[in-house]
Coordinates of C-alpha atoms in Angstrom, one line a residue:
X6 CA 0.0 0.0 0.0
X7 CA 1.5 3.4 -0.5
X8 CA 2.0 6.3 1.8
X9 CA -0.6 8.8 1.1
X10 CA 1.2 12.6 1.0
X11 CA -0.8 16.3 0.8
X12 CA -0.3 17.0 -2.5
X13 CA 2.2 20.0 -2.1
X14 CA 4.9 18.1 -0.2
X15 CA 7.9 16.7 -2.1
X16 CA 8.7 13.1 -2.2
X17 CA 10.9 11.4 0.9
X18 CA 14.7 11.3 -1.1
X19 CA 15.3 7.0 -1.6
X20 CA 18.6 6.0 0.0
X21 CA 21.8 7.0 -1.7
X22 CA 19.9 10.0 -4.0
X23 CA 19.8 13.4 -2.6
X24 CA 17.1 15.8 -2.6
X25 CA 18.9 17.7 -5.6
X26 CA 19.4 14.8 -7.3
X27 CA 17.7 14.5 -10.9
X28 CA 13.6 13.3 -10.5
X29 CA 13.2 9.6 -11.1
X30 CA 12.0 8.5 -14.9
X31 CA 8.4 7.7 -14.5
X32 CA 8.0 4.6 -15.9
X33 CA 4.5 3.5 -18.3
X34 CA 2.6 1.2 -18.2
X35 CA 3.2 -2.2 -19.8
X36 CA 2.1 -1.8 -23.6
X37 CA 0.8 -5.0 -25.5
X38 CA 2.8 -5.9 -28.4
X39 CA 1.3 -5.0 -31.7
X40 CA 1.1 -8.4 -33.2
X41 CA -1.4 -9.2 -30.3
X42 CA -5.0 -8.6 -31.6
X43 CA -6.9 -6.3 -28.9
X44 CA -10.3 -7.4 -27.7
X45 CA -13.6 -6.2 -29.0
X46 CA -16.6 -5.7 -27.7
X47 CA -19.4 -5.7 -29.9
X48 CA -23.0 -6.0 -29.7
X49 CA -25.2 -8.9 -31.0
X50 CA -27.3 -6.9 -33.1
X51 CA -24.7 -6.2 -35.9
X52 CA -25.7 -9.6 -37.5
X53 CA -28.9 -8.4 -39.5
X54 CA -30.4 -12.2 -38.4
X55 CA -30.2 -10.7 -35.0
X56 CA -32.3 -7.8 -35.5
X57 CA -34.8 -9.9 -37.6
X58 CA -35.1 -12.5 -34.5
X59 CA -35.5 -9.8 -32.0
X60 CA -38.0 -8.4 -33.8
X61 CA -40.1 -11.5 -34.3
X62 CA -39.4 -12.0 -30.8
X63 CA -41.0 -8.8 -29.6
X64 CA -43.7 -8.8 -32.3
X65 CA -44.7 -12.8 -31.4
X66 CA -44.7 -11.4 -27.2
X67 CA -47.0 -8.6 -28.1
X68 CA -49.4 -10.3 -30.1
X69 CA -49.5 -12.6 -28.0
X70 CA -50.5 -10.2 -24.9
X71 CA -53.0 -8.6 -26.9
X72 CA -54.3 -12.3 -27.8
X73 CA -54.0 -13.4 -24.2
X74 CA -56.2 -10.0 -23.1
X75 CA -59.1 -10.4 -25.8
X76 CA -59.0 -14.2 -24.7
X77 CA -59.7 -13.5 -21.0
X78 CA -62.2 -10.7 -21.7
X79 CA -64.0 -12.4 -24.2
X80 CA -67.4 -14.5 -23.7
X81 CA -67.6 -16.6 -26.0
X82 CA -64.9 -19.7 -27.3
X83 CA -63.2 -19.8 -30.6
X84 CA -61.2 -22.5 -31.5
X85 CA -59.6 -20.4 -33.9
X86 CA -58.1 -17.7 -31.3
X87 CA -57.0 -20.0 -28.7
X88 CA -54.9 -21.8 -31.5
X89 CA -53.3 -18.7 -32.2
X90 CA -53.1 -17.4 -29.1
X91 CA -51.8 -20.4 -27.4
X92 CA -50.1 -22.4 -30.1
X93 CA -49.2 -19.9 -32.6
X94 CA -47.9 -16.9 -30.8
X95 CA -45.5 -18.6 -28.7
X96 CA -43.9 -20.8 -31.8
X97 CA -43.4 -17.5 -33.1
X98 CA -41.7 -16.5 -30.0
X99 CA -39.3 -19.6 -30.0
X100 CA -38.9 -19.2 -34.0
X101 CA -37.8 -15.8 -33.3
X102 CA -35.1 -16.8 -30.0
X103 CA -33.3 -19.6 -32.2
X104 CA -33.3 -16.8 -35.3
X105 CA -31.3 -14.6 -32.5
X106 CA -29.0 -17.9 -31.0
X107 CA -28.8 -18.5 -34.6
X108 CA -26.9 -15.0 -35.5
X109 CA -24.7 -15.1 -32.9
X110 CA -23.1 -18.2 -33.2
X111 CA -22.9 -16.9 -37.4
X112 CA -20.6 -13.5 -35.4
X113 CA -18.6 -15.7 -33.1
X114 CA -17.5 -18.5 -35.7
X115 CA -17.0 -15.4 -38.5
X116 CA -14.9 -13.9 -35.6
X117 CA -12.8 -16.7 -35.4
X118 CA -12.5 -17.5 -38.9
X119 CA -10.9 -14.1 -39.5
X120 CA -8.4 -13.7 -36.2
X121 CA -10.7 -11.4 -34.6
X122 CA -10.6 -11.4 -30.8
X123 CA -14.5 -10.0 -30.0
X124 CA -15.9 -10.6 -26.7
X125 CA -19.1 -12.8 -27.3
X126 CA -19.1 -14.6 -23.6
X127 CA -21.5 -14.7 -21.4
X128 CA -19.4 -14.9 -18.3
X129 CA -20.0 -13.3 -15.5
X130 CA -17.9 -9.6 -14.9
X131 CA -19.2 -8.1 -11.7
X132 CA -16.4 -5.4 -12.3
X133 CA -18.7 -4.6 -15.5
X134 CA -21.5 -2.5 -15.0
X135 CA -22.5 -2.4 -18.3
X136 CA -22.1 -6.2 -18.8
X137 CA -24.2 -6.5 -15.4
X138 CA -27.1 -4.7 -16.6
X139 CA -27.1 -6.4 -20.2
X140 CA -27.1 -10.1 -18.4
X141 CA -29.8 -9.1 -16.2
X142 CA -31.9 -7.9 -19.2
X143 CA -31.2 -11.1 -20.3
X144 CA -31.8 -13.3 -17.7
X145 CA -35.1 -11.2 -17.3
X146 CA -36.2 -11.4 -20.8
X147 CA -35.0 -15.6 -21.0
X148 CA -37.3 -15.9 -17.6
X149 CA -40.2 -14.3 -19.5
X150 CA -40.2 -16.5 -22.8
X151 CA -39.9 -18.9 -20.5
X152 CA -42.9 -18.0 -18.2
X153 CA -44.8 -17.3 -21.6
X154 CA -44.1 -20.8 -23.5
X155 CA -45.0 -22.6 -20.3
X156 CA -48.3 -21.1 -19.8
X157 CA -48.8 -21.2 -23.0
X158 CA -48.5 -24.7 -23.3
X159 CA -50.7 -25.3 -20.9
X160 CA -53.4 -22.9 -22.4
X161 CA -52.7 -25.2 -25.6
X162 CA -53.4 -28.2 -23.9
X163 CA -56.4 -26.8 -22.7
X164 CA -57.2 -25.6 -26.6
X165 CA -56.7 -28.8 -27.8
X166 CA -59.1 -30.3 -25.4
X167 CA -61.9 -28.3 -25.9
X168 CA -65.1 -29.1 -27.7
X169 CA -64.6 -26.5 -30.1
X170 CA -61.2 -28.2 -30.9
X171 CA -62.4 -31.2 -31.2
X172 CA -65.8 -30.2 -34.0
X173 CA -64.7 -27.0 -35.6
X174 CA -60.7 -26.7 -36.2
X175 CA -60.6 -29.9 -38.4
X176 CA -64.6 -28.7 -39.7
X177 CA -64.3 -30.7 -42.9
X178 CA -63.5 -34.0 -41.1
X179 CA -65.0 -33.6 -38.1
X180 CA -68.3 -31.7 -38.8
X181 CA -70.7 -34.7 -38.8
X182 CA -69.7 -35.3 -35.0
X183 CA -69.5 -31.8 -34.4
X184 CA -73.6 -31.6 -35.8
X185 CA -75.1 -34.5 -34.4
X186 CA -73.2 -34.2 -31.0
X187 CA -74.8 -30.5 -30.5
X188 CA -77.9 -32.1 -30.8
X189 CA -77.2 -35.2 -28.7
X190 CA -78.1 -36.0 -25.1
X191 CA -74.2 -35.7 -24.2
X192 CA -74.6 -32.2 -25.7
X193 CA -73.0 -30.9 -22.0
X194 CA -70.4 -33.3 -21.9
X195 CA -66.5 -32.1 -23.2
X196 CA -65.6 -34.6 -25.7
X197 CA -62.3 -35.6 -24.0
X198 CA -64.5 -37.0 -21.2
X199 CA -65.7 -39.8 -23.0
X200 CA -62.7 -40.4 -26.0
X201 CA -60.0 -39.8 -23.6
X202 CA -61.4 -40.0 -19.8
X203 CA -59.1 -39.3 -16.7
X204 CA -54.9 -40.2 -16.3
X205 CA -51.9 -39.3 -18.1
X206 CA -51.6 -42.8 -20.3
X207 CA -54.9 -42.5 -22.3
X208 CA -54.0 -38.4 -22.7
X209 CA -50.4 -39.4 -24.1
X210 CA -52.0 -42.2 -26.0
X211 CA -55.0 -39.3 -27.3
X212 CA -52.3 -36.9 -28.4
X213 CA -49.8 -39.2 -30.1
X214 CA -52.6 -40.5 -32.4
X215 CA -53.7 -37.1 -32.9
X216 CA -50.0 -36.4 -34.7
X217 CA -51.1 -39.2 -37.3
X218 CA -54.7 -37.1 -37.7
X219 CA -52.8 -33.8 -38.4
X220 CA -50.9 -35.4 -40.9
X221 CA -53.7 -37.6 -42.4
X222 CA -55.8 -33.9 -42.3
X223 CA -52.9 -31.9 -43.9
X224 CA -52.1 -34.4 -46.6
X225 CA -55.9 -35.0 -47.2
X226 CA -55.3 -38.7 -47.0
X227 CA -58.1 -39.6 -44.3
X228 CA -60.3 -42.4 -44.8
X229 CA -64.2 -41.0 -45.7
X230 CA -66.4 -42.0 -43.7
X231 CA -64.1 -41.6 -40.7
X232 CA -64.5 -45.6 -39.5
X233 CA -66.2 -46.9 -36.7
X234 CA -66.5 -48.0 -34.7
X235 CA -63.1 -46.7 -32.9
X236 CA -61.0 -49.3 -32.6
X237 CA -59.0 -47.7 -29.3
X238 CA -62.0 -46.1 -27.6
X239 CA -61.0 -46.4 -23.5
X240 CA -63.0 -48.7 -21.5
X241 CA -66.7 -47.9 -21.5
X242 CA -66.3 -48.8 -17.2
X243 CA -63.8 -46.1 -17.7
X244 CA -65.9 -43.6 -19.0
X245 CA -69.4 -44.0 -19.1
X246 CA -69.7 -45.8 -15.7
X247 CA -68.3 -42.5 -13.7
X248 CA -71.5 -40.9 -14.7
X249 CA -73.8 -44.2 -15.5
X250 CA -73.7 -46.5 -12.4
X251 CA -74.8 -49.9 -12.9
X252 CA -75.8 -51.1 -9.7
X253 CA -78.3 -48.0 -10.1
X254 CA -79.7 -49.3 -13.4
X255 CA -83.6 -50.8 -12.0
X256 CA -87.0 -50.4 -12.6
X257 CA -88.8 -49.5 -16.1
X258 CA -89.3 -46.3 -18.1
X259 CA -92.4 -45.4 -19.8
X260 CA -91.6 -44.3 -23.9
X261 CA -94.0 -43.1 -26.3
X262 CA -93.6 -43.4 -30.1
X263 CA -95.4 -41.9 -32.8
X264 CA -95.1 -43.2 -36.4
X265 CA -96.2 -41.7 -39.9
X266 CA -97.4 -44.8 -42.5
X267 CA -96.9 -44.1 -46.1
X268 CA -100.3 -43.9 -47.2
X269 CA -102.0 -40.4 -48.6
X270 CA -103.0 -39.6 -45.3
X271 CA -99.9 -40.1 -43.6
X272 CA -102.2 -41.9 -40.6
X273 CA -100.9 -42.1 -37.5
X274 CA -99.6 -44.8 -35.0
X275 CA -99.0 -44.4 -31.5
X276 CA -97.4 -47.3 -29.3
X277 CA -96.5 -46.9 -25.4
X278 CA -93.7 -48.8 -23.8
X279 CA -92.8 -49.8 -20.5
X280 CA -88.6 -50.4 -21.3
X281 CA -87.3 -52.6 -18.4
X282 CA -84.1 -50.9 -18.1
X283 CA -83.4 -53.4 -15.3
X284 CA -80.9 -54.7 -13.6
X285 CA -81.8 -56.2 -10.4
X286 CA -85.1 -56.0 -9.1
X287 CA -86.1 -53.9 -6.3
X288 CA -89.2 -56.3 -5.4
X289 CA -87.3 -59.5 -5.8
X290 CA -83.9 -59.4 -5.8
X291 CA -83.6 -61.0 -9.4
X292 CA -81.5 -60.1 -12.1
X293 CA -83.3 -59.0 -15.3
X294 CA -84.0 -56.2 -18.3
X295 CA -81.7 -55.0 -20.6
X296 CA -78.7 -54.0 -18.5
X297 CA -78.6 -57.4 -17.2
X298 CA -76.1 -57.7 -19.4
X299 CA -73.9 -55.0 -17.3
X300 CA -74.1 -56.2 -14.1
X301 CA -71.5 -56.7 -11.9
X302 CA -70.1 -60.6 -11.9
X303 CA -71.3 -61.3 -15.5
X304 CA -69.1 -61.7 -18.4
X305 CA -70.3 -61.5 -21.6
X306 CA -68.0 -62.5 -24.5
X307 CA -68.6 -62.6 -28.3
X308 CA -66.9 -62.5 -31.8
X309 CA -67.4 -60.9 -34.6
X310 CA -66.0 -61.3 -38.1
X311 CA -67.2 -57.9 -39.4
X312 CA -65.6 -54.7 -38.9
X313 CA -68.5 -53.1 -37.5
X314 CA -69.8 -55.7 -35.1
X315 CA -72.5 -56.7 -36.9
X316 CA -72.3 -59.9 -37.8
X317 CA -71.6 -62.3 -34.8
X318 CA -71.9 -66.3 -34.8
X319 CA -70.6 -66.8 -31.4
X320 CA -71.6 -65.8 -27.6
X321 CA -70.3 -67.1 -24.4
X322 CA -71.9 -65.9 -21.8
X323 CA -70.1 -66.5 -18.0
X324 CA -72.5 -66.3 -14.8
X325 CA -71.9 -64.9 -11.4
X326 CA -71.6 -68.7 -10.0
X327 CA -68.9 -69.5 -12.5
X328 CA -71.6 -71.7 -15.2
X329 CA -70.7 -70.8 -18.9
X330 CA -72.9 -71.0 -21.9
X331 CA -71.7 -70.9 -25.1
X332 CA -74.3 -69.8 -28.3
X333 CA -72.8 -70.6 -32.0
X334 CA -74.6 -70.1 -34.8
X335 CA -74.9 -73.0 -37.0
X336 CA -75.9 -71.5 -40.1
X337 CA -72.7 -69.1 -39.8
X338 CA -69.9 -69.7 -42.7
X339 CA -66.8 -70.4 -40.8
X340 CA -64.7 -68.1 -38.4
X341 CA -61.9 -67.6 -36.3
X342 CA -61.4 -70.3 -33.5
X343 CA -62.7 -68.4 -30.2
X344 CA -60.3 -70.5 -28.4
X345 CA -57.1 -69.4 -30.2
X346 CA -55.3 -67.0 -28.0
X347 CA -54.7 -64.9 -31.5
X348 CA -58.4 -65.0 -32.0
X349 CA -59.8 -61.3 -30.8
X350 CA -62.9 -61.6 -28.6
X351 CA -64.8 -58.2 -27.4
X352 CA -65.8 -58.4 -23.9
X353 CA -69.4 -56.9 -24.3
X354 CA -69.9 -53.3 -22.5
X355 CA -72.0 -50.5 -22.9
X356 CA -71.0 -49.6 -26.6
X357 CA -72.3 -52.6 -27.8
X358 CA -75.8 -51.3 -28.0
X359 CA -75.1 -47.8 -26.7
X360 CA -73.0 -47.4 -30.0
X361 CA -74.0 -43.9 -30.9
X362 CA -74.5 -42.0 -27.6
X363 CA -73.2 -38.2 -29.1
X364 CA -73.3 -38.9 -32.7
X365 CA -76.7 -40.3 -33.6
X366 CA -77.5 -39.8 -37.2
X367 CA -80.9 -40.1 -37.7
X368 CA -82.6 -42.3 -40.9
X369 CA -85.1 -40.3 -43.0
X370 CA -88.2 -42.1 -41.6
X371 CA -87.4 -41.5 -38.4
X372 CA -86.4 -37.7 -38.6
X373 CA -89.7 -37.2 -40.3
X374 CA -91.7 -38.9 -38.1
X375 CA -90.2 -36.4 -35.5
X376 CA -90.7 -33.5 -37.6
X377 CA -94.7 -34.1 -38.6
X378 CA -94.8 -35.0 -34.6
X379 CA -93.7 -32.0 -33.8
X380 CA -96.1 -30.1 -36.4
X381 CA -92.7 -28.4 -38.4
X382 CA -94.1 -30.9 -41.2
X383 CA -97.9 -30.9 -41.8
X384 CA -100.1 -34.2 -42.1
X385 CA -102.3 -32.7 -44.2
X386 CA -99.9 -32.7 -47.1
X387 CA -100.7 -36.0 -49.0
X388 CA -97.8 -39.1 -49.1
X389 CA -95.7 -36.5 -47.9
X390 CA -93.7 -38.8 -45.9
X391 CA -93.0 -41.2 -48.5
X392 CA -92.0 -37.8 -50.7
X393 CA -89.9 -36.9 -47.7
X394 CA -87.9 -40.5 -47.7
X395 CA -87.9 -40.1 -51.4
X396 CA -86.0 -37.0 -51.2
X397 CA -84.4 -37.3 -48.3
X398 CA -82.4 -40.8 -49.7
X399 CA -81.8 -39.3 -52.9
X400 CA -77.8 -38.7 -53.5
X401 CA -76.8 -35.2 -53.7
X402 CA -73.0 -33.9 -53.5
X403 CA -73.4 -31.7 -51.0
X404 CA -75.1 -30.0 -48.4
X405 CA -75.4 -27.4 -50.8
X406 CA -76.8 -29.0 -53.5
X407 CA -79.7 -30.9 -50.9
X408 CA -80.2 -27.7 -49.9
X409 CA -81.2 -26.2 -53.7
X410 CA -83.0 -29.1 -55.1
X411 CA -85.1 -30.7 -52.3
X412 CA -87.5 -27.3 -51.9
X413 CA -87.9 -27.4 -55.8
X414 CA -88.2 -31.2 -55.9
X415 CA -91.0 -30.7 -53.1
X416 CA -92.7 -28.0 -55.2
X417 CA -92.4 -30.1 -58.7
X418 CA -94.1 -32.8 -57.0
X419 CA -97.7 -31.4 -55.8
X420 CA -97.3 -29.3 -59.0
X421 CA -97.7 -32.3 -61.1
X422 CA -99.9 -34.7 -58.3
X423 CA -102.3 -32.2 -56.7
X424 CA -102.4 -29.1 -59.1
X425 CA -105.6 -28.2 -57.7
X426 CA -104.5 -27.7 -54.4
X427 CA -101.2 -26.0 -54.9
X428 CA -102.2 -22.7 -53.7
X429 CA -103.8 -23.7 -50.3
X430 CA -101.3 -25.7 -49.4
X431 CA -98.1 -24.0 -50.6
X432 CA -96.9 -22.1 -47.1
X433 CA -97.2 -25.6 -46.1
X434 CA -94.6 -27.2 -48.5
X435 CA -92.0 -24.1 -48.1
X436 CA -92.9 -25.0 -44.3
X437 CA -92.1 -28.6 -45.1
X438 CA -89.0 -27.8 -47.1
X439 CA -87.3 -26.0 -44.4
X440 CA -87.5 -28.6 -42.3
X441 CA -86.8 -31.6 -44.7
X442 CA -83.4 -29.1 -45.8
X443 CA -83.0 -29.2 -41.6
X444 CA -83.3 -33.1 -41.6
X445 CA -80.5 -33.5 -44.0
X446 CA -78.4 -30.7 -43.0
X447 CA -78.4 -32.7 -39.6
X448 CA -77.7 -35.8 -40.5
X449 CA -76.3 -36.1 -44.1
X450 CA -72.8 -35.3 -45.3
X451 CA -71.8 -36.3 -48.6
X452 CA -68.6 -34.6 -48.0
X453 CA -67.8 -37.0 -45.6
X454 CA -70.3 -39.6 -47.3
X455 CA -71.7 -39.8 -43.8
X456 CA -74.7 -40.8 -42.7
X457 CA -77.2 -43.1 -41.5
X458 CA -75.9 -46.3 -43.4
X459 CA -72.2 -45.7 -42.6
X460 CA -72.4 -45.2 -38.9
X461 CA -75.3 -47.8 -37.6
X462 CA -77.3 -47.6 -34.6
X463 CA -77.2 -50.5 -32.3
X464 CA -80.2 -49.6 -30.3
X465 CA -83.1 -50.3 -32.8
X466 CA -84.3 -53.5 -34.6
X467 CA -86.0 -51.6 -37.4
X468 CA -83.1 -50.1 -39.5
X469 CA -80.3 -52.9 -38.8
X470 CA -79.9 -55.5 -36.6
X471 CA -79.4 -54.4 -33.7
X472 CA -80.3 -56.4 -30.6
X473 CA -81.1 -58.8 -33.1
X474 CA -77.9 -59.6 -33.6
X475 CA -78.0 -61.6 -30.9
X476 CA -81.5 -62.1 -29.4
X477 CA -83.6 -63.7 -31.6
X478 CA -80.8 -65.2 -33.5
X479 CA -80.3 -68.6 -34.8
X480 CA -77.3 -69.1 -32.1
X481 CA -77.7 -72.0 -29.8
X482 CA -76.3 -73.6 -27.2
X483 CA -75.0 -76.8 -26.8
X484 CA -78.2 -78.2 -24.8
X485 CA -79.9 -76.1 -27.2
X486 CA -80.8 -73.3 -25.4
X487 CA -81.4 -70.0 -27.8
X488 CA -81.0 -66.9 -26.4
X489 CA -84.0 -65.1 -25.3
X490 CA -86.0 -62.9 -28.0
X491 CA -89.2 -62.7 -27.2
X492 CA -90.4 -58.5 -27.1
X493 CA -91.4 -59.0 -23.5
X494 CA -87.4 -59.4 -22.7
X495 CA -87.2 -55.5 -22.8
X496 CA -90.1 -53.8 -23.2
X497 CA -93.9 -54.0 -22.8
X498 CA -96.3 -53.0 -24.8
X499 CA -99.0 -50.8 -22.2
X500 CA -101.0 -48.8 -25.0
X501 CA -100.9 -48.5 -28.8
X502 CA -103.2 -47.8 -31.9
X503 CA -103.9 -45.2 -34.5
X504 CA -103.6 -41.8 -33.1
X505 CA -101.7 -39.5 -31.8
X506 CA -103.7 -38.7 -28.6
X507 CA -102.4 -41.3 -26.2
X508 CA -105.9 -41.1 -24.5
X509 CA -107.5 -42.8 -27.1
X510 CA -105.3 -45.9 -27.9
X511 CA -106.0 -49.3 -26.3
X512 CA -104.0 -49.4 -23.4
X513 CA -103.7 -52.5 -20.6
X514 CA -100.8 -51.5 -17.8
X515 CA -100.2 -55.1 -17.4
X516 CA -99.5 -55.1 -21.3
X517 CA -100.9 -56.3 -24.7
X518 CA -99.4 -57.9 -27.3
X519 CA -98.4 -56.3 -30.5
X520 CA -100.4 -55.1 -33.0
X521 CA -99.3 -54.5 -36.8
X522 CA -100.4 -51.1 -38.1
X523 CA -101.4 -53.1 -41.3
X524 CA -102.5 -56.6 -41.1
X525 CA -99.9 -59.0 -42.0
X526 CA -101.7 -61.6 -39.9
X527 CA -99.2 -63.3 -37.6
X528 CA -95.9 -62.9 -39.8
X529 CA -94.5 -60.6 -37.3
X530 CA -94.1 -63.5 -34.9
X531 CA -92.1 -65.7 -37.4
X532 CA -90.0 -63.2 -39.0
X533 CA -87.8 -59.7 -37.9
X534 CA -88.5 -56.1 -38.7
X535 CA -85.9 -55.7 -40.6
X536 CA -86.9 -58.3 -42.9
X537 CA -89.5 -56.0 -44.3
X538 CA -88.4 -53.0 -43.3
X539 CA -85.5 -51.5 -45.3
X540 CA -82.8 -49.0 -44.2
X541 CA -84.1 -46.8 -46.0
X542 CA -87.9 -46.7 -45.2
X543 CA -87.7 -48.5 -41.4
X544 CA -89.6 -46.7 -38.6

């Protein structure tokens, strides 16, 4: 340390120099040799890559605050925004930081290339200030993009889940589910519930398969229909049964039908049914009605050698005390052995007849029997719901196109049939056109080619199969033992006949046996619905 002096006063004289002596030769500072490059600092931004990146970087964070505010404030969800918003934004963010990481790493390898000693470190120099206040800029801005990428994620994830996701982003693939499931009874239910469920496997599982949807959407190379049914669907006990409780499923439910026949008249029939929805009986203990089949001990096994279920030759059914009964079909052409270990057998759950629970597409004749129900279609227009089928079946390419031709068709027809009676009755057919348009609209996508015919519903006997696929069936067991078709299995018939006013059908609470709206004598006994009725005209 050296001796500190008031400025005025001389130095002390060193040994063996007087005070007259000559002043000692001050003596500079060590200079660097001029081969030896100096060091330069220079900023990050004189790459033009650098400014571009910042500038991404600061125009991705912005929008993205401006998206995040109108987000938050706003009422309503878009699918569209929180893509943006969540998704978009923030890749432009990240696009923007490896732009910046990308121009510096272009200065510091130019740098060395050419000799040049430029300071491009990052090391700490508390002696610095400048350097201090630039890393905690950094450090500040790096915690931010991180903040913002992580909650974005997360707001992406919950994007990506939503039912607006699901239906509307992908609106060309997607848009029959989106339609019908609006109009379903699972309308309130998030679609992940049910196709994905709780846990982190069947989420993982949900969002790798979604990667080979992107691509399949971008390269337009998915299958039309989309197939069903869905091959790795979670568990129905997994999903359905956290709402649905089985050991809750008892007693009967009263449901009312009304039909339209195809006459000029369009007459009416009305039948009442008590459903035994089942399960165990409050009165007696036993097991019985349709969700006997879900109750808890029973296994139910079956195989079927078509890709939608529909055709199956063999049942084995395994009981609470451990009998088993196995149904083949003897009439069947042959199939897979069911007791290969490679053979695939479907443990039977509630898809198997719940099959469409929030994408019902409705056939014609049933939609119209709603719609002159409901009075949006009159009965006094004559045949007008075998016109409706008519139209209603016919093949359009689109929506569009239905949309044009079906009103005009309408028109033509009483034009040509009932030319007398045009006038009265014309508010009636644009009335009926809306809601014929509506039907299809609803339930038709040629797009897609998606409709009633490619995705079946298990829960009838009139258009397909159905429980018929099993009850009713030429399976039998080894001690030849059918399984149980008889109507009385699942519902029972407590009033019917030809009108719409309930009051005035035949009714018997203890139940009455079926009745044909046209006599066909005692054929219904022998043979199924769907041996008369078509697809296309079933009720």
């Amino acid at each position: 340390m050296s001796e500190v002096r008031p400025p005025d006063e001389p130095p002390a004289n060193t040994p063996g120099q007087s005070s007259a002596g000559p002043s000692p030769v001050p003596v500079d500072p060590p200079s660097l040799s001029e081969d030896e490059p100096i060091t330069e600092v220079r900023s990050l931004y004189r790459h033009p890559l650098a400014g571009v990146g910042g500038a991404i970087m600061v125009a991705g964070g912005l929008m993205f605050l401006v998206l995040v505010a109108i987000d938050m404030t706003s009422g309503r969800q878009n699918s569209y925004r929180s893509l943006v918003t969540y998704v978009a934004m923030p890749f432009v963010v990240l696009v923007g930081a490896l732009i910046f990481l990308l121009a510096v790493r272009r200065q510091v390898m130019n740098a060395r290339r050419r000799g040049e000693k430029v300071q491009f470190t990052l090391r700490v120099e508390p002696s610095n200030p400048r350097y201090m206040r630039s890393l905690w800029v950094f450090l500040g801005v790096g915690a931010v993009v991180l903040l913002v990428v992580g909650w974005s994620g997360f707001k992406g994830y919950e994007a990506t889940d939503s039912v607006a996701f699901c239906g509307q982003t992908c609106h060309k693939v997607m848009e029959p589910e989106a339609v019908t499931y609006e109009h379903s009874p699972h309308a309130r239910v998030p679609c992940v519930e049910c196709h994905i469920g709780s846990g982190t496997s069947f989420w993982v599982r949900s969002k790798v398969d979604g990667i080979r949807q992107v691509v399949a959407t971008l390269t337009n190379s998915y299958p039309r229909p989309i197939p069903t049914p869905v091959k790795n669907l979670r568990p129905a006990q997994q999903t359905c049964e956290t709402c649905h409780w089985p050991n809750q499923f008892y007693g009967r439910k009263l449901v009312t039908r009304r039909y339209f026949q195809t006459d000029e008249q369009n007459s009416p029939w009305t039948i009442s049914l008590l459903v035994n929805i089942g399960g165990s009986n409050t009165h007696t203990g036993s097991q019985e009605g349709i969700h006997w089949h879900m109750l808890i001990g029973k296994k139910i096994e079956y195989l079927a050698t078509d890709e939608k279920r529909q055709v199956i030759p063999w049942v084995r059914v395994t009981r609470d005390d451990g009998t088993v009964t196995v149904y083949k079909d003897p009439t069947a052409p042959s199939y897979p052995d069911p007791d290969d270990p490679k053979t695939a057998l479907r443990v039977f759950d509630c898809m198997d007849c719940h099959n469409r629970p929030s994408h019902l597409f409705l056939p014609p004749a049933v939609a119209i029997n709603q719609e002159i129900a409901r009075g949006t279609i009159s009965r006094d227009l004559p045949y007008i719901r075998r016109v409706g089928l008519d139209l209603l079946n016919r093949s359009y390419t689109s929506q569009q196109e239905a949309a044009e031709k079906i009103p005009t068709a309408l028109l033509a027809y009483y034009e040509q049939a009932y030319p007398q009676r045009v006038g009265e009755i014309r508010r009636q057919i644009e009335t009926a056109s809306v809601s014929l348009v509506r039907v299809y609209e609803s339930n038709f996508f040629p797009v897609m080619k998606t409709d009633y015919r490619s995705h079946l519903n298990n829960l009838s006997h009139f258009v397909n199969e159905g429980c018929f696929r099993c009850h009713g069936s030429n399976k039998v067991s080894d001690t030849g033992e059918k399984i149980n078709g008889a109507c009385d299995t699942c519902h029972t018939i407590v009033a019917q006949g030809p009108s719409t006013d309930v009051s005035k059908l035949d009714h018997d609470l203890l139940g009455l046996e079926f009745r044909h709206p046209v006599d066909i004598g005692t054929q219904w006994r022998e043979i199924r619905c769907t041996d008369c009725h078509t697809p296309q005209e079933g009720y």
